mmCIF file of C-alpha atoms (C1' of nucleotides) in Angstrom:
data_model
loop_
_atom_site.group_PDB
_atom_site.id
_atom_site.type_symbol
_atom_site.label_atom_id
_atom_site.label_comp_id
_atom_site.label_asym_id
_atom_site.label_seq_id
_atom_site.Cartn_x
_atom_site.Cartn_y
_atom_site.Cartn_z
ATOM 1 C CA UNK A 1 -1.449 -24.725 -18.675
ATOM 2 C CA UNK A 2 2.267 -23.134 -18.908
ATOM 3 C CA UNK A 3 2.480 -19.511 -17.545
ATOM 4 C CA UNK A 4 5.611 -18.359 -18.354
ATOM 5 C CA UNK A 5 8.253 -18.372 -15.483
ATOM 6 C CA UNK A 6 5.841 -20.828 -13.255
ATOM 7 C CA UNK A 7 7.467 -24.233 -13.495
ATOM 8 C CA UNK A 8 5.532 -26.817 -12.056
ATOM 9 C CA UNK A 9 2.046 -26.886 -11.598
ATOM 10 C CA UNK A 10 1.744 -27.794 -7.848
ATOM 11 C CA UNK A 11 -1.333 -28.438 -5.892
ATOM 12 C CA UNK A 12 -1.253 -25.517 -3.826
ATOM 13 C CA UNK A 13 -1.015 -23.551 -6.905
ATOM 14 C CA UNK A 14 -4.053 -24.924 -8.997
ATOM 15 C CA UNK A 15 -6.216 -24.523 -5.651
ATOM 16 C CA UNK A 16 -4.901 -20.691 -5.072
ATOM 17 C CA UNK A 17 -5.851 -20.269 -8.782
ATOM 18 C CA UNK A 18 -9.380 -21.602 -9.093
ATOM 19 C CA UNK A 19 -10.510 -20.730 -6.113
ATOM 20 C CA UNK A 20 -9.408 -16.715 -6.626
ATOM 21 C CA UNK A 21 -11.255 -17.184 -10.118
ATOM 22 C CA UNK A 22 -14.307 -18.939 -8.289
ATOM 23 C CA UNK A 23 -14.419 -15.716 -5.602
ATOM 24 C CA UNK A 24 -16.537 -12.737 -7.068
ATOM 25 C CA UNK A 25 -14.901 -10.100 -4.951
ATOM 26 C CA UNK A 26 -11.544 -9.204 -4.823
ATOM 27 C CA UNK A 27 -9.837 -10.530 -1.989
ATOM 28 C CA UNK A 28 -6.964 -9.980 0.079
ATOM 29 C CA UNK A 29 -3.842 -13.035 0.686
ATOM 30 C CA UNK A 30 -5.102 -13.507 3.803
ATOM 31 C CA UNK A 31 -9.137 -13.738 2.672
ATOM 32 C CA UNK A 32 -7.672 -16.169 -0.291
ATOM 33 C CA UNK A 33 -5.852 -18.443 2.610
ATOM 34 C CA UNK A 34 -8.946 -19.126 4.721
ATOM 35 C CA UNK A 35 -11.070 -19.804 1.474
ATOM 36 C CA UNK A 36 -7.809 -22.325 0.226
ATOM 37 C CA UNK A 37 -8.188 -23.760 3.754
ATOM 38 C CA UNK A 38 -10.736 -25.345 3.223
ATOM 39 C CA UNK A 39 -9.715 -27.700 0.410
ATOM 40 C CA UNK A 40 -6.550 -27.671 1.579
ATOM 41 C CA UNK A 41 -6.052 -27.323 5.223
ATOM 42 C CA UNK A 42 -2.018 -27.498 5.703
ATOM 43 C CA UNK A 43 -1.229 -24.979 2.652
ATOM 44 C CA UNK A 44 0.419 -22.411 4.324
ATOM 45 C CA UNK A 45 0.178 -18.555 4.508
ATOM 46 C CA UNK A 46 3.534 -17.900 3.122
ATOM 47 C CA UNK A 47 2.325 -20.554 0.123
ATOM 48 C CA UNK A 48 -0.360 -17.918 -0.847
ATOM 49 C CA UNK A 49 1.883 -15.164 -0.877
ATOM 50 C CA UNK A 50 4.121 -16.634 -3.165
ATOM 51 C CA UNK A 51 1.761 -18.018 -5.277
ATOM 52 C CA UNK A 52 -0.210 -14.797 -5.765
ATOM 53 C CA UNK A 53 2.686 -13.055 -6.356
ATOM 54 C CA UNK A 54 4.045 -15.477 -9.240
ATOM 55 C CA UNK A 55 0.947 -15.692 -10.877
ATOM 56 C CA UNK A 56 0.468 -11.590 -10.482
ATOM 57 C CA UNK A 57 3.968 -11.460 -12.425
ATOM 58 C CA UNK A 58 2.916 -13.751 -15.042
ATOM 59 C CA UNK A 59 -0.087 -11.991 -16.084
ATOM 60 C CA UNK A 60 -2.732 -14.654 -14.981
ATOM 61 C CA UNK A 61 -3.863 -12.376 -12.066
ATOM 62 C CA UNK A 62 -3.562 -8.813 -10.745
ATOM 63 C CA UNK A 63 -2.725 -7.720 -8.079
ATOM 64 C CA UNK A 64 -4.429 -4.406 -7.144
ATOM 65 C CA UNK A 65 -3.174 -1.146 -4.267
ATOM 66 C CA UNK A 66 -6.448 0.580 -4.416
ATOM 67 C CA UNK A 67 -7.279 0.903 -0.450
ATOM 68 C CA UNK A 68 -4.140 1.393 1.520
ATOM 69 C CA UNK A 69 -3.093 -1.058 3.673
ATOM 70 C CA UNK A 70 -3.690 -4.606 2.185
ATOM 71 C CA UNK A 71 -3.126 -5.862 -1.442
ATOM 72 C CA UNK A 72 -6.111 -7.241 -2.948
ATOM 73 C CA UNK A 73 -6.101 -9.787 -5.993
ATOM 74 C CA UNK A 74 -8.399 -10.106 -8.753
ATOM 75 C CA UNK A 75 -8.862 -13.425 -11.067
ATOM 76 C CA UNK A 76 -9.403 -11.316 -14.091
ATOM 77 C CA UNK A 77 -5.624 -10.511 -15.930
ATOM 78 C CA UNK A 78 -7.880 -8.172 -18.656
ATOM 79 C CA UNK A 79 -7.658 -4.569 -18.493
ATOM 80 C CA UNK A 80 -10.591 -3.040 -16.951
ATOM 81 C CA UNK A 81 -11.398 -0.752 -13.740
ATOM 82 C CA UNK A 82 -12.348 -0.588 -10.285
ATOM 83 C CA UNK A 83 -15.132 1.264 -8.076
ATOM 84 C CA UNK A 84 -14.097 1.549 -4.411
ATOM 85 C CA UNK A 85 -16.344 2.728 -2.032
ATOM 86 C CA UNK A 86 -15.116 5.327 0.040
ATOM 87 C CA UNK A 87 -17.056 4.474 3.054
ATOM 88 C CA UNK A 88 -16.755 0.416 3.256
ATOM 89 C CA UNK A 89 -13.429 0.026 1.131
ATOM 90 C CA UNK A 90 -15.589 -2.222 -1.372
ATOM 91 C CA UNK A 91 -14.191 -3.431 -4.783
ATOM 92 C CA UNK A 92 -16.412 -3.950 -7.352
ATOM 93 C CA UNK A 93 -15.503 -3.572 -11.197
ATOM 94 C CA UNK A 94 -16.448 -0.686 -13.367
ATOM 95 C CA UNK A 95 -19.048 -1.799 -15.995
ATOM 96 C CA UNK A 96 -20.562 -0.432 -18.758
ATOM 97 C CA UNK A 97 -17.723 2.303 -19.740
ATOM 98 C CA UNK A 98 -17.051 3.672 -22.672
ATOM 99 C CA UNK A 99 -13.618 2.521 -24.437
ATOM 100 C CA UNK A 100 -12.441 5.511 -25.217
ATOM 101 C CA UNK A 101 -13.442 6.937 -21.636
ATOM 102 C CA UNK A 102 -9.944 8.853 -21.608
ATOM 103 C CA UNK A 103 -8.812 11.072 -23.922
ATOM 104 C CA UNK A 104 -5.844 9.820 -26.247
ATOM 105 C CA UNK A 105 -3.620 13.033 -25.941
ATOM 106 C CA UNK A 106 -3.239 11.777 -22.892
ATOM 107 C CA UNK A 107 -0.407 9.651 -23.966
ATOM 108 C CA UNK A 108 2.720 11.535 -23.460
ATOM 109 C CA UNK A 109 3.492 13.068 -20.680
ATOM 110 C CA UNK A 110 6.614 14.882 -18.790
ATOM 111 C CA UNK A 111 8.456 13.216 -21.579
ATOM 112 C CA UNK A 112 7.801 9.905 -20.239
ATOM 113 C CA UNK A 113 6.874 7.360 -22.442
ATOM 114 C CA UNK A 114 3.325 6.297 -20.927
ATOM 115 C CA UNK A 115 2.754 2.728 -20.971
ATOM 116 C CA UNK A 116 -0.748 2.872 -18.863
ATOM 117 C CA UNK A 117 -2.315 4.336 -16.591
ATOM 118 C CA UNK A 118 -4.109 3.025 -13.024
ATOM 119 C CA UNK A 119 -7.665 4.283 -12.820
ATOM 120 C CA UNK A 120 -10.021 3.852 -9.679
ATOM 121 C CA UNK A 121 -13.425 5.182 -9.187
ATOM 122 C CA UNK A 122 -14.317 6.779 -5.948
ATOM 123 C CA UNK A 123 -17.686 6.512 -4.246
ATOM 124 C CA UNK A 124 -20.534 5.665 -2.513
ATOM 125 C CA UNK A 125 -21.959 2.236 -2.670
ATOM 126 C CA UNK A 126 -26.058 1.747 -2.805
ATOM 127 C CA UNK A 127 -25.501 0.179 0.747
ATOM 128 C CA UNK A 128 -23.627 2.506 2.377
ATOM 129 C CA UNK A 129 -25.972 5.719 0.863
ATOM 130 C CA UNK A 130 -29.079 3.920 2.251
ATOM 131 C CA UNK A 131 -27.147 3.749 5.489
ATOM 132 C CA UNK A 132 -26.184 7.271 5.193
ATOM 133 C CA UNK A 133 -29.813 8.609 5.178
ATOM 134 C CA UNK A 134 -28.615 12.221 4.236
ATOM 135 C CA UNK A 135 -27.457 11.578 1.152
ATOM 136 C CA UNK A 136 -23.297 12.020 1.784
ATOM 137 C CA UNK A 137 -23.368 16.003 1.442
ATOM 138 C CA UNK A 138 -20.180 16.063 3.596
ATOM 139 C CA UNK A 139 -18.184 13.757 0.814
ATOM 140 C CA UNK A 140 -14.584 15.104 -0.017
ATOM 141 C CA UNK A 141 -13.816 16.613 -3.557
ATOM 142 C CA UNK A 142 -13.272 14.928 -6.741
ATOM 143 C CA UNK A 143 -9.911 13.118 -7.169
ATOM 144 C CA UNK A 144 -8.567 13.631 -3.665
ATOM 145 C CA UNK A 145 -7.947 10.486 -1.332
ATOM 146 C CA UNK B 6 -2.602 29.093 10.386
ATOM 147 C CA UNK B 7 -5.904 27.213 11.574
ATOM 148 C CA UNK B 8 -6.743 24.148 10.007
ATOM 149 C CA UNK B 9 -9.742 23.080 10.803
ATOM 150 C CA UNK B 10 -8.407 19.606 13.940
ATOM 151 C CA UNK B 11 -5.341 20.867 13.785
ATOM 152 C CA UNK B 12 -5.385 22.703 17.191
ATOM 153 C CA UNK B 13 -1.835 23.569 18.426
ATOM 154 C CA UNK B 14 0.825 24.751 15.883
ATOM 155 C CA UNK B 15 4.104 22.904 17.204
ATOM 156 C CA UNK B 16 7.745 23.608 15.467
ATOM 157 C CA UNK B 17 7.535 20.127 14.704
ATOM 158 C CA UNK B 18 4.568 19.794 12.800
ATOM 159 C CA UNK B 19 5.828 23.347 10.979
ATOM 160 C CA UNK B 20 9.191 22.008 10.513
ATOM 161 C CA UNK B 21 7.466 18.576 8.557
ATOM 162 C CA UNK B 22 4.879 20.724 6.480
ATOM 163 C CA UNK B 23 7.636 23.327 5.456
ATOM 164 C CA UNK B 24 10.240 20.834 4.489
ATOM 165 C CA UNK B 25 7.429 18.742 2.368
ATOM 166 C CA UNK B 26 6.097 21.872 0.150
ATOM 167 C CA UNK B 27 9.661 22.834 -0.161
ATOM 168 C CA UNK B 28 10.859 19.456 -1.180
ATOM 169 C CA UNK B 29 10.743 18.861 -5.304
ATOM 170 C CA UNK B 30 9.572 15.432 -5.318
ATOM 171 C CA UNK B 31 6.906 13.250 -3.488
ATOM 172 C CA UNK B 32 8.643 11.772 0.453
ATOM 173 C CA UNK B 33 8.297 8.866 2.231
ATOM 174 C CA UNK B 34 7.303 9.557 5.813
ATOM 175 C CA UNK B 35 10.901 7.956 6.671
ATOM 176 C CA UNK B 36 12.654 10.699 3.858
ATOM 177 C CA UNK B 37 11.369 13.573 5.646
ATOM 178 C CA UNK B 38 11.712 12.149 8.802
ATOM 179 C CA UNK B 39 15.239 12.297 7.727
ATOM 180 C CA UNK B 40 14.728 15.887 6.222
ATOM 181 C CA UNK B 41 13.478 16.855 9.526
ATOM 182 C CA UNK B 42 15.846 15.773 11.526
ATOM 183 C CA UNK B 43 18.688 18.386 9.696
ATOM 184 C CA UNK B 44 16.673 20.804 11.369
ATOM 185 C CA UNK B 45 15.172 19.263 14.519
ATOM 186 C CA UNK B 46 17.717 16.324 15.397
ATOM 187 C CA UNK B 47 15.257 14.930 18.089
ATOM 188 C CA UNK B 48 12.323 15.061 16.125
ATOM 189 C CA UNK B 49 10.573 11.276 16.128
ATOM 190 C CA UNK B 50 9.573 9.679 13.667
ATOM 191 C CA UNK B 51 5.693 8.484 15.125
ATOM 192 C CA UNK B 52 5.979 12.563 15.268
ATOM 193 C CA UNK B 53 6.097 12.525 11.658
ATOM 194 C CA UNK B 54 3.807 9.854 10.775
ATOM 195 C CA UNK B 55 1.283 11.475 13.256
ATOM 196 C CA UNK B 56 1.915 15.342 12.023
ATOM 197 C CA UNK B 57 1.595 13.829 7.966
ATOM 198 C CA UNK B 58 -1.599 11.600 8.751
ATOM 199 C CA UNK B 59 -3.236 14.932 10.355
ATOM 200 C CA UNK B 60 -2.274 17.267 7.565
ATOM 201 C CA UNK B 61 -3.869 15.130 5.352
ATOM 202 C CA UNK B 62 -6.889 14.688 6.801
ATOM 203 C CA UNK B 63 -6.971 18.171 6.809
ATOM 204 C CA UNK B 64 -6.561 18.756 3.401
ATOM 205 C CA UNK B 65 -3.774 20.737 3.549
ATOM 206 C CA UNK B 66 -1.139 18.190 2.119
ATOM 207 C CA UNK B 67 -2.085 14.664 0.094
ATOM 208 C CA UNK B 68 -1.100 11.085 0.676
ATOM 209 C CA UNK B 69 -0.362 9.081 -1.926
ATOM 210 C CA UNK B 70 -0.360 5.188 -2.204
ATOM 211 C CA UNK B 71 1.151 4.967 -5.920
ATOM 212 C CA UNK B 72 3.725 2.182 -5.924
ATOM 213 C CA UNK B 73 2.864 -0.770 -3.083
ATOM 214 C CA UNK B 74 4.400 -0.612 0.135
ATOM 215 C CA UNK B 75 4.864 2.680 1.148
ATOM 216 C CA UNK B 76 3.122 5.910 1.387
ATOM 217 C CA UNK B 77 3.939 9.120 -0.500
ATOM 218 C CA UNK B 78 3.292 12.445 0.601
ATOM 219 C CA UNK B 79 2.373 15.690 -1.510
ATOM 220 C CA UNK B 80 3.030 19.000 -0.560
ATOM 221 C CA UNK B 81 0.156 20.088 -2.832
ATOM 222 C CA UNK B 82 -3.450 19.858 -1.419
ATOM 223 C CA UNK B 83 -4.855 20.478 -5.133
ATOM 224 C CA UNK B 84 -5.871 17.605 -7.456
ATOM 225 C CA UNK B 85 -3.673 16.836 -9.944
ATOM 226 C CA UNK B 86 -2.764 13.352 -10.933
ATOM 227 C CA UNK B 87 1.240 11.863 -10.928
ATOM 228 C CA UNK B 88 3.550 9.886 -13.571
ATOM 229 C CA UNK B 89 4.660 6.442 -12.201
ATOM 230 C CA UNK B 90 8.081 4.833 -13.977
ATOM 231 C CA UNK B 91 7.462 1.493 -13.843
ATOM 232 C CA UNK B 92 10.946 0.559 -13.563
ATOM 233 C CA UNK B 93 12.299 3.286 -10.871
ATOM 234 C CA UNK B 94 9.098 3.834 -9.251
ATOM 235 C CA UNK B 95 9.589 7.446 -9.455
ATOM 236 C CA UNK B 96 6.866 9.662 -9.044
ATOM 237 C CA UNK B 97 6.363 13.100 -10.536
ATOM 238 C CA UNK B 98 3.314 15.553 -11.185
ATOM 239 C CA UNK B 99 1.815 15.078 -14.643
ATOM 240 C CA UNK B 100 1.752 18.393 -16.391
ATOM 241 C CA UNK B 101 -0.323 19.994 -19.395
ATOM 242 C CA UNK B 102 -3.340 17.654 -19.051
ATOM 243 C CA UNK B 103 -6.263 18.910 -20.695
ATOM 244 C CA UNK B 104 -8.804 19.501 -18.103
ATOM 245 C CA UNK B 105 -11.591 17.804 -19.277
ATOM 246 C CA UNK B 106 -9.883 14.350 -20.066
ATOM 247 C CA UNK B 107 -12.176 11.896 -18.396
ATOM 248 C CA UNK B 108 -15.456 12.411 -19.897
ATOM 249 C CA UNK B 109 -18.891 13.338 -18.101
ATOM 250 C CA UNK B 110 -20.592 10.032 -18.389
ATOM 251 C CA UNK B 111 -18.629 7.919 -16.035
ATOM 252 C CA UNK B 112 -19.845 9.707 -13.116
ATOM 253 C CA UNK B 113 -22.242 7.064 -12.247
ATOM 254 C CA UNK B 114 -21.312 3.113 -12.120
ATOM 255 C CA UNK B 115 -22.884 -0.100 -10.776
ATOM 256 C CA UNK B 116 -25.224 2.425 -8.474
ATOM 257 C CA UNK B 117 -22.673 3.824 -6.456
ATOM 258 C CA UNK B 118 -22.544 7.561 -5.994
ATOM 259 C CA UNK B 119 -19.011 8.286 -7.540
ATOM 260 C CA UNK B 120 -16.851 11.498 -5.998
ATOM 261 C CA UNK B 121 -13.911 11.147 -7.268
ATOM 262 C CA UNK B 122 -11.551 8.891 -9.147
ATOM 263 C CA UNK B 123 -7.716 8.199 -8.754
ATOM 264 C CA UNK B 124 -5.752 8.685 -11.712
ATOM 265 C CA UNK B 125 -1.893 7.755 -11.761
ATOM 266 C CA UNK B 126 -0.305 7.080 -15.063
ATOM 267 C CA UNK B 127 2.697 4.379 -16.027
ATOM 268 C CA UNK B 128 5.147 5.296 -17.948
ATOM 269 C CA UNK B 129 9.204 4.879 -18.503
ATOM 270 C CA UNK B 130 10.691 8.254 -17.450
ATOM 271 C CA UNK B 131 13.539 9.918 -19.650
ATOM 272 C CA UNK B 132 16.220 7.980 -17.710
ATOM 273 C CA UNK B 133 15.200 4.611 -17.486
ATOM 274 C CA UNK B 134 14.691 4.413 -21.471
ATOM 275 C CA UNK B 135 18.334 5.431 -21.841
ATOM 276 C CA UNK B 136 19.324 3.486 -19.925
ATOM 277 C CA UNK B 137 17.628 0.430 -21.296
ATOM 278 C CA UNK B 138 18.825 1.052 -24.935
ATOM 279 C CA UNK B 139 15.925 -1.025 -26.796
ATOM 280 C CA UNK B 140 13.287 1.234 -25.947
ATOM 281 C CA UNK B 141 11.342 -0.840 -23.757
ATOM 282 C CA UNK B 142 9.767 -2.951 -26.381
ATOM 283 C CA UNK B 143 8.633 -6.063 -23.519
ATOM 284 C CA UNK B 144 6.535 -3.577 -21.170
ATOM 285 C CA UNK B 145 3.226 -4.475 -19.959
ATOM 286 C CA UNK B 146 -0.145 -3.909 -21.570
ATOM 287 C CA UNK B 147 -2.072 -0.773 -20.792
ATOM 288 C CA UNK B 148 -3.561 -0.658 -17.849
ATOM 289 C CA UNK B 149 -1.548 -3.137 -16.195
ATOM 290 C CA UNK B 150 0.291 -2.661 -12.615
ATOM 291 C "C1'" DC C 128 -3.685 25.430 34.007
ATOM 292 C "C1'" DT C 129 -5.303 22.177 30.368
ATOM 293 C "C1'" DC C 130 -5.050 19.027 27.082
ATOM 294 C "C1'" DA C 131 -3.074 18.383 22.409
ATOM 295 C "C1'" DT C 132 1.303 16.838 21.159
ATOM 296 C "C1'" DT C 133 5.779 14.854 21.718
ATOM 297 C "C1'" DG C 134 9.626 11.227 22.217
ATOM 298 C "C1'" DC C 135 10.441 6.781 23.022
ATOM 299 C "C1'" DA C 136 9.836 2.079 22.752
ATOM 300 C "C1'" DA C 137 7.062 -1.619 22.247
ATOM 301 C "C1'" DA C 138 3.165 -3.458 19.467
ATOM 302 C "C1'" DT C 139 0.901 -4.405 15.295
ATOM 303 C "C1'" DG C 140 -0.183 -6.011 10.647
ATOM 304 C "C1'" DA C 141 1.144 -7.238 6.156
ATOM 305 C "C1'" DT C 142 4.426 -9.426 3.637
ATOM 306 C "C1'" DT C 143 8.936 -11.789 3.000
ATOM 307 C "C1'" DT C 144 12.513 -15.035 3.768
ATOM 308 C "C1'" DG C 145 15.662 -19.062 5.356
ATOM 309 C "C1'" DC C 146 15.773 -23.666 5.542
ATOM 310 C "C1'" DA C 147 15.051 -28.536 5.566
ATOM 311 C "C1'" DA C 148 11.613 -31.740 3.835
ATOM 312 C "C1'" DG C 149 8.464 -32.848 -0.090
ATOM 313 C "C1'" DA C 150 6.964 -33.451 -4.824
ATOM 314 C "C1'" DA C 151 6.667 -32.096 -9.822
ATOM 315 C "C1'" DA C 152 9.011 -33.058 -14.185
ATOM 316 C "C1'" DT D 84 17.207 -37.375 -9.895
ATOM 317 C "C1'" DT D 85 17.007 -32.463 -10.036
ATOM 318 C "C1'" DT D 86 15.511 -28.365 -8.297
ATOM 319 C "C1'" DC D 87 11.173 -25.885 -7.861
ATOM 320 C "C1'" DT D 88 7.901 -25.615 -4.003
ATOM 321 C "C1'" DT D 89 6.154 -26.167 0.323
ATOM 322 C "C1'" DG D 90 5.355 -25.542 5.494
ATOM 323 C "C1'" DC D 91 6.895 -23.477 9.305
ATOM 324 C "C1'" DA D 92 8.765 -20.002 11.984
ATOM 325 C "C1'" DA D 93 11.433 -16.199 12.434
ATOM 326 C "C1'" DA D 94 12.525 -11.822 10.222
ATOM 327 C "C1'" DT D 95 11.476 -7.504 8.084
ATOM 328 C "C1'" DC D 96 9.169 -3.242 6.870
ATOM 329 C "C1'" DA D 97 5.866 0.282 7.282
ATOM 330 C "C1'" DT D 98 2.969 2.171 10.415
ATOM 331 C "C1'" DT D 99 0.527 2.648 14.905
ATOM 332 C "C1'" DT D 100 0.019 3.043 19.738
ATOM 333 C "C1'" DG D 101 0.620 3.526 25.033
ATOM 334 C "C1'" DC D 102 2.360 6.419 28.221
ATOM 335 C "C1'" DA D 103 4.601 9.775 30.907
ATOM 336 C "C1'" DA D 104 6.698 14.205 30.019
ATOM 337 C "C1'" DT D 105 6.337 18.590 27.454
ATOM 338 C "C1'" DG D 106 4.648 22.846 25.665
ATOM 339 C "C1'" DA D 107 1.079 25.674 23.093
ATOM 340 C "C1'" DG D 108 -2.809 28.451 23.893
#
DNA sequence: CTCATTGCAAATGATTTGCAAGAAA
DNA sequence: TTTCTTGCAAATCATTTGCAATGAG
């Protein structure tokens, strides 16, 4: 289990690892230090950070900006996309879309070379509709924040 | 000039929406804070923060959270999606997209209600792969951060 | 006049960092 | 041993907030 630039396999590490895989959500540094807590009461805030961090740059996690303020971290390195809900700030993963979901002209753009692109889905979740009643008439546009 | 909370129109909040749509690129609240202040020396910069967060909640300018830490702001209200260089963190409007891109289908996912979706793409821009040489040949997957 | 808005400074929240002690390799 | 990592606390960075003074309508 050699990632790259991480060195030594520490304690700390292993637990920050398994237990983001473990989650099902996708939580925050801080959510991810009460949960390592538990097996591991003196690891340290600033031990989390780091770790998440290291292991973000070596491609065994990401590390995700979808709503604002905190970074969130998800135990899944593959390519694949998030639904946010634009009521309760939810993460859940996209299933079920199509491959080719984005058209491959797409490519080249400005004259940048275009290496990938970050794609989050917008909406409601089944909770927060039932909440809702109405329905959400008052939701804003398509694509805006 | 009503829009919609926005209830008194102060020089400030003029002199912060003026200088963002005239501005080329995509400010930091602290950038036009400093823009600002060439014209308004005792502007503040909560003044800023408070002026940008109510514009966009109005709709009349966007905020972006593209790269990590820091927000962006947009002087255009309309939905169009942004280039990202991964190594300068530059951002910059994507042109010529064909308008139907994403396709119809993916407008419903794991039951939520989706409105929207947030679209940046990551690329190398023109002067970052000069300046490399190589060509960039150890960049990240698709769909990567 | 009234109350939204400002300037200022202090507060907050997330994340980072310096440093001496601890532990992988 | 060597030096990467940790724990702790203090530092930093972006952003927010409380409050009295100001100014737009």
């Amino acid at each position: 289990m050699v990632y790259g630039i991480l060195q030594r396999n520490t304690r700390q590490r292993a637990v920050v690892l398994e237990e983001l895989k473990k989650v099902c959500g996708h939580p925050t540094a801080a959510e991810l230090y009460e949960i390592a807590r538990a097996r591991m009461p003196k690891i340290s805030l600033g031990t989390v950070y780091r770790n998440l961090e290291l292991l973000a740059q070596n491609g065994v996690i990401q590390k995700l900006h979808i709503s604002g303020a905190e970074a969130r971290f998800d135990g899944n390195p593959d390519r694949h996309y998030h639904v946010c809900c634009i009521h309760c700030e939810r993460i859940e993963d996209a299933h079920d879309l199509p491959d080719d979901f984005v058209k491959e002209e797409v490519r080249s753009l400005a004259g940048y070379d275009i290496v990938g692109f970050r794609l989050d889905f917008l909406g409601v979740c089944p909770d927060c509709r039932d909440e809702d009643g109405a329905g959400g008439g008052g939701t804003s546009p398509l694509g805006r924040e």
